[in-house]
mmCIF file of C-alpha atoms in Angstrom:
data_model
loop_
_atom_site.group_PDB
_atom_site.id
_atom_site.type_symbol
_atom_site.label_atom_id
_atom_site.label_comp_id
_atom_site.label_asym_id
_atom_site.label_seq_id
_atom_site.Cartn_x
_atom_site.Cartn_y
_atom_site.Cartn_z
ATOM 1 C CA MET A 5 -19.800 -34.635 19.726
ATOM 2 C CA ARG A 6 -16.234 -34.054 20.340
ATOM 3 C CA LYS A 7 -15.213 -34.546 16.465
ATOM 4 C CA ARG A 8 -17.972 -32.491 15.255
ATOM 5 C CA PHE A 9 -16.961 -29.442 17.620
ATOM 6 C CA ALA A 10 -13.442 -29.817 16.423
ATOM 7 C CA GLY A 11 -14.595 -29.676 12.699
ATOM 8 C CA LEU A 12 -16.784 -26.718 13.091
ATOM 9 C CA ALA A 13 -13.807 -24.893 15.087
ATOM 10 C CA LEU A 14 -11.388 -25.971 12.058
ATOM 11 C CA ALA A 15 -13.660 -24.745 9.518
ATOM 12 C CA ALA A 16 -14.346 -21.300 11.463
ATOM 13 C CA MET A 17 -10.498 -20.933 11.675
ATOM 14 C CA SER A 18 -9.702 -21.422 8.238
ATOM 15 C CA LEU A 19 -12.513 -18.976 7.191
ATOM 16 C CA SER A 20 -11.278 -16.114 9.458
ATOM 17 C CA ALA A 21 -7.923 -16.394 7.618
ATOM 18 C CA CYS A 22 -9.477 -15.340 4.488
ATOM 19 C CA VAL A 23 -11.923 -12.630 5.698
ATOM 20 C CA VAL A 24 -10.972 -9.302 7.011
ATOM 21 C CA VAL A 25 -13.334 -6.617 8.317
ATOM 22 C CA ASP A 26 -12.756 -3.335 6.365
ATOM 23 C CA ALA A 27 -14.475 -0.989 8.561
ATOM 24 C CA SER A 28 -13.485 1.987 6.452
ATOM 25 C CA ARG A 29 -16.260 1.345 4.149
ATOM 26 C CA ASP A 30 -20.095 1.543 4.705
ATOM 27 C CA GLY A 31 -19.693 0.645 8.648
ATOM 28 C CA ALA A 32 -18.424 -2.932 8.891
ATOM 29 C CA THR A 33 -18.523 -5.015 5.692
ATOM 30 C CA SER A 34 -16.791 -8.071 5.191
ATOM 31 C CA ALA A 35 -14.517 -8.530 2.239
ATOM 32 C CA ALA A 36 -12.743 -11.546 1.234
ATOM 33 C CA VAL A 37 -9.233 -10.639 0.393
ATOM 34 C CA ALA A 38 -7.488 -14.209 -0.411
ATOM 35 C CA SER A 39 -6.225 -13.012 -3.547
ATOM 36 C CA GLU A 40 -6.240 -9.171 -3.124
ATOM 37 C CA THR A 41 -2.879 -7.887 -4.233
ATOM 38 C CA ILE A 42 -1.551 -4.206 -3.376
ATOM 39 C CA ARG A 43 0.589 -2.388 -5.795
ATOM 40 C CA TYR A 44 2.409 0.607 -4.270
ATOM 41 C CA GLU A 45 4.541 2.672 -6.447
ATOM 42 C CA THR A 46 6.667 5.708 -5.467
ATOM 43 C CA GLY A 47 7.073 8.678 -8.111
ATOM 44 C CA ALA A 48 10.301 10.670 -8.850
ATOM 45 C CA CYS A 49 11.001 14.153 -7.045
ATOM 46 C CA PHE A 50 13.419 17.027 -8.034
ATOM 47 C CA GLY A 51 16.080 15.426 -5.873
ATOM 48 C CA THR A 52 16.873 11.833 -4.487
ATOM 49 C CA CYS A 53 13.659 10.490 -3.347
ATOM 50 C CA PRO A 54 13.491 6.655 -3.683
ATOM 51 C CA VAL A 55 11.720 5.660 -6.826
ATOM 52 C CA TYR A 56 10.376 1.909 -6.500
ATOM 53 C CA THR A 57 7.386 -0.384 -6.705
ATOM 54 C CA VAL A 58 6.188 -3.139 -4.332
ATOM 55 C CA THR A 59 3.390 -5.535 -4.925
ATOM 56 C CA ILE A 60 2.267 -7.611 -1.959
ATOM 57 C CA ALA A 61 -0.338 -10.394 -1.720
ATOM 58 C CA PRO A 62 -2.253 -11.569 1.695
ATOM 59 C CA ASP A 63 0.127 -14.367 1.978
ATOM 60 C CA GLY A 64 3.069 -12.027 2.405
ATOM 61 C CA LYS A 65 4.483 -12.774 -0.923
ATOM 62 C CA GLY A 66 5.732 -9.678 -2.567
ATOM 63 C CA THR A 67 8.307 -8.197 -5.131
ATOM 64 C CA PHE A 68 10.103 -5.213 -4.965
ATOM 65 C CA GLU A 69 11.363 -3.270 -7.972
ATOM 66 C CA GLY A 70 14.233 -0.479 -7.171
ATOM 67 C CA GLN A 71 14.230 2.126 -10.035
ATOM 68 C CA ARG A 72 16.226 5.268 -8.660
ATOM 69 C CA PHE A 73 17.818 6.177 -5.500
ATOM 70 C CA THR A 74 17.349 2.684 -3.735
ATOM 71 C CA THR A 75 20.246 0.432 -2.508
ATOM 72 C CA VAL A 76 18.747 -2.381 -4.904
ATOM 73 C CA ALA A 77 18.222 -1.822 -8.533
ATOM 74 C CA GLY A 78 15.866 -4.433 -10.186
ATOM 75 C CA THR A 79 13.364 -6.612 -9.045
ATOM 76 C CA ARG A 80 13.731 -8.656 -5.756
ATOM 77 C CA SER A 81 11.201 -11.103 -4.260
ATOM 78 C CA PHE A 82 10.373 -11.067 -0.248
ATOM 79 C CA GLN A 83 8.393 -12.794 2.098
ATOM 80 C CA ALA A 84 6.503 -10.835 4.750
ATOM 81 C CA SER A 85 4.128 -12.310 7.150
ATOM 82 C CA PRO A 86 0.283 -12.351 6.744
ATOM 83 C CA ALA A 87 0.016 -9.805 9.679
ATOM 84 C CA ALA A 88 2.440 -7.465 8.107
ATOM 85 C CA TYR A 89 0.514 -7.479 4.699
ATOM 86 C CA HIS A 90 -2.759 -6.844 6.751
ATOM 87 C CA LEU A 91 -0.932 -3.946 8.764
ATOM 88 C CA PHE A 92 0.228 -2.673 5.428
ATOM 89 C CA ALA A 93 -3.597 -2.948 3.904
ATOM 90 C CA ALA A 94 -5.113 -1.441 7.337
ATOM 91 C CA ARG A 95 -2.739 1.724 6.878
ATOM 92 C CA LEU A 96 -3.834 2.367 3.421
ATOM 93 C CA ALA A 97 -7.515 1.548 3.970
ATOM 94 C CA PRO A 98 -8.912 4.963 5.107
ATOM 95 C CA TYR A 99 -7.716 6.438 1.885
ATOM 96 C CA ARG A 100 -8.585 3.658 -0.290
ATOM 97 C CA PRO A 101 -11.235 5.227 -3.135
ATOM 98 C CA ARG A 102 -14.140 3.679 -4.525
ATOM 99 C CA GLY A 103 -12.900 3.234 -8.089
ATOM 100 C CA GLU A 104 -10.349 5.945 -9.169
ATOM 101 C CA ARG A 105 -8.884 8.909 -7.258
ATOM 102 C CA SER A 106 -6.276 11.322 -8.646
ATOM 103 C CA LEU A 107 -4.772 14.176 -6.463
ATOM 104 C CA ARG A 108 -2.670 15.905 -8.990
ATOM 105 C CA ALA A 109 -1.895 19.525 -9.537
ATOM 106 C CA GLY A 110 -4.819 21.245 -11.191
ATOM 107 C CA GLU A 111 -7.392 18.941 -10.083
ATOM 108 C CA PRO A 112 -10.127 19.466 -7.382
ATOM 109 C CA GLY A 113 -8.529 18.865 -3.796
ATOM 110 C CA CYS A 114 -5.100 19.938 -5.145
ATOM 111 C CA THR A 115 -4.758 23.603 -4.907
ATOM 112 C CA PRO A 116 -2.115 25.180 -4.004
ATOM 113 C CA ALA A 117 0.470 22.692 -5.266
ATOM 114 C CA ALA A 118 3.941 22.658 -4.239
ATOM 115 C CA THR A 119 6.360 21.745 -7.180
ATOM 116 C CA ASP A 120 9.088 19.025 -7.152
ATOM 117 C CA GLN A 121 7.707 16.750 -4.786
ATOM 118 C CA SER A 122 7.209 13.010 -4.940
ATOM 119 C CA SER A 123 4.261 11.020 -5.537
ATOM 120 C CA VAL A 124 2.442 7.502 -4.746
ATOM 121 C CA ASP A 125 0.300 5.433 -6.899
ATOM 122 C CA VAL A 126 -1.401 2.764 -5.118
ATOM 123 C CA ARG A 127 -3.546 -0.071 -6.748
ATOM 124 C CA TRP A 128 -5.980 -2.610 -5.072
ATOM 125 C CA THR A 129 -6.973 -5.640 -7.238
ATOM 126 C CA GLY A 130 -8.352 -8.790 -7.066
ATOM 127 C CA GLY A 131 -10.156 -10.584 -3.577
ATOM 128 C CA GLY A 132 -13.607 -10.110 -5.142
ATOM 129 C CA ALA A 133 -13.934 -6.502 -4.337
ATOM 130 C CA ALA A 134 -13.844 -3.913 -7.149
ATOM 131 C CA ALA A 135 -10.397 -2.551 -8.166
ATOM 132 C CA SER A 136 -9.374 0.500 -6.593
ATOM 133 C CA HIS A 137 -6.624 3.311 -7.729
ATOM 134 C CA LEU A 138 -5.091 6.086 -5.697
ATOM 135 C CA ASP A 139 -2.799 8.460 -7.633
ATOM 136 C CA ALA A 140 -1.612 11.025 -5.098
ATOM 137 C CA TYR A 141 1.082 13.839 -5.604
ATOM 138 C CA TYR A 142 2.744 14.860 -2.007
ATOM 139 C CA GLY A 143 2.776 18.674 -3.132
ATOM 140 C CA CYS A 144 -1.232 19.088 -3.041
ATOM 141 C CA ASP A 145 -2.318 21.190 -0.254
ATOM 142 C CA MET A 146 0.224 19.683 2.305
ATOM 143 C CA ALA A 147 -1.679 21.051 5.313
ATOM 144 C CA GLN A 148 -5.016 19.701 4.319
ATOM 145 C CA ASN A 149 -3.734 16.253 3.243
ATOM 146 C CA ALA A 150 -0.932 16.108 5.987
ATOM 147 C CA ALA A 151 -2.432 13.025 7.632
ATOM 148 C CA MET A 152 -2.987 11.175 4.254
ATOM 149 C CA PHE A 153 0.373 11.823 3.045
ATOM 150 C CA ARG A 154 2.146 10.752 6.348
ATOM 151 C CA ALA A 155 -0.029 7.659 6.468
ATOM 152 C CA LEU A 156 0.710 6.857 2.637
ATOM 153 C CA ARG A 157 4.582 7.570 3.300
ATOM 154 C CA GLU A 158 4.750 5.335 6.554
ATOM 155 C CA ALA A 159 2.507 2.329 5.391
ATOM 156 C CA PRO A 160 5.670 0.604 3.659
ATOM 157 C CA GLN A 161 7.614 0.513 6.763
ATOM 158 C CA VAL A 162 5.658 -2.446 8.062
ATOM 159 C CA LEU A 163 7.172 -4.521 5.309
ATOM 160 C CA PRO A 164 10.626 -6.092 5.191
ATOM 161 C CA ILE A 165 11.952 -3.889 2.336
ATOM 162 C CA GLY A 166 13.762 -1.064 4.196
ATOM 163 C CA ALA A 167 17.044 -2.656 3.048
ATOM 164 C CA PHE A 168 16.107 -2.508 -0.485
ATOM 165 C CA ILE A 169 14.869 1.143 -0.193
ATOM 166 C CA GLY A 170 18.094 2.310 1.727
ATOM 167 C CA ASP A 171 18.369 6.029 2.786
ATOM 168 C CA GLY A 172 17.955 7.669 -0.719
ATOM 169 C CA ALA A 173 20.889 9.775 -0.069
ATOM 170 C CA ARG A 174 22.938 9.079 -3.206
ATOM 171 C CA PRO A 175 22.047 8.026 -6.670
ATOM 172 C CA ARG A 176 22.428 4.362 -7.611
#
């Protein structure tokens, strides 16, 4: 009896490591995210906004590619905790579209638009769920989209990439 209970407990724990509840979609549906990756890419602005791409998997393995105005130029690997990945994913989840969503100047939801702002491009792939893509320009009606833009900008702070990004104060 004791071995049977231990086996069931072990099976339940291993399953829980691969399944998270995504309450942002259709109530509380379960989604296996064992192989889902998130690619988060910032865009240039008129100034010294850091331009980089970070890709991370649920096991915390990630890559950072610094392109402009970052401390690190080029590609670096990093290891975050699975908890950091899930926190990053949770911060982005409320803004994850079904399929594609573009929030760019001249498109619905982006009037009026301020010029010379940065952008973010987020792609969710794998894990058994349909791929999702959000392309958001930070100059789109900043008052209406303030909560989303703040969450998108702050999400990478839970990943161990701050030293790669730096302060963006000078060209690199």
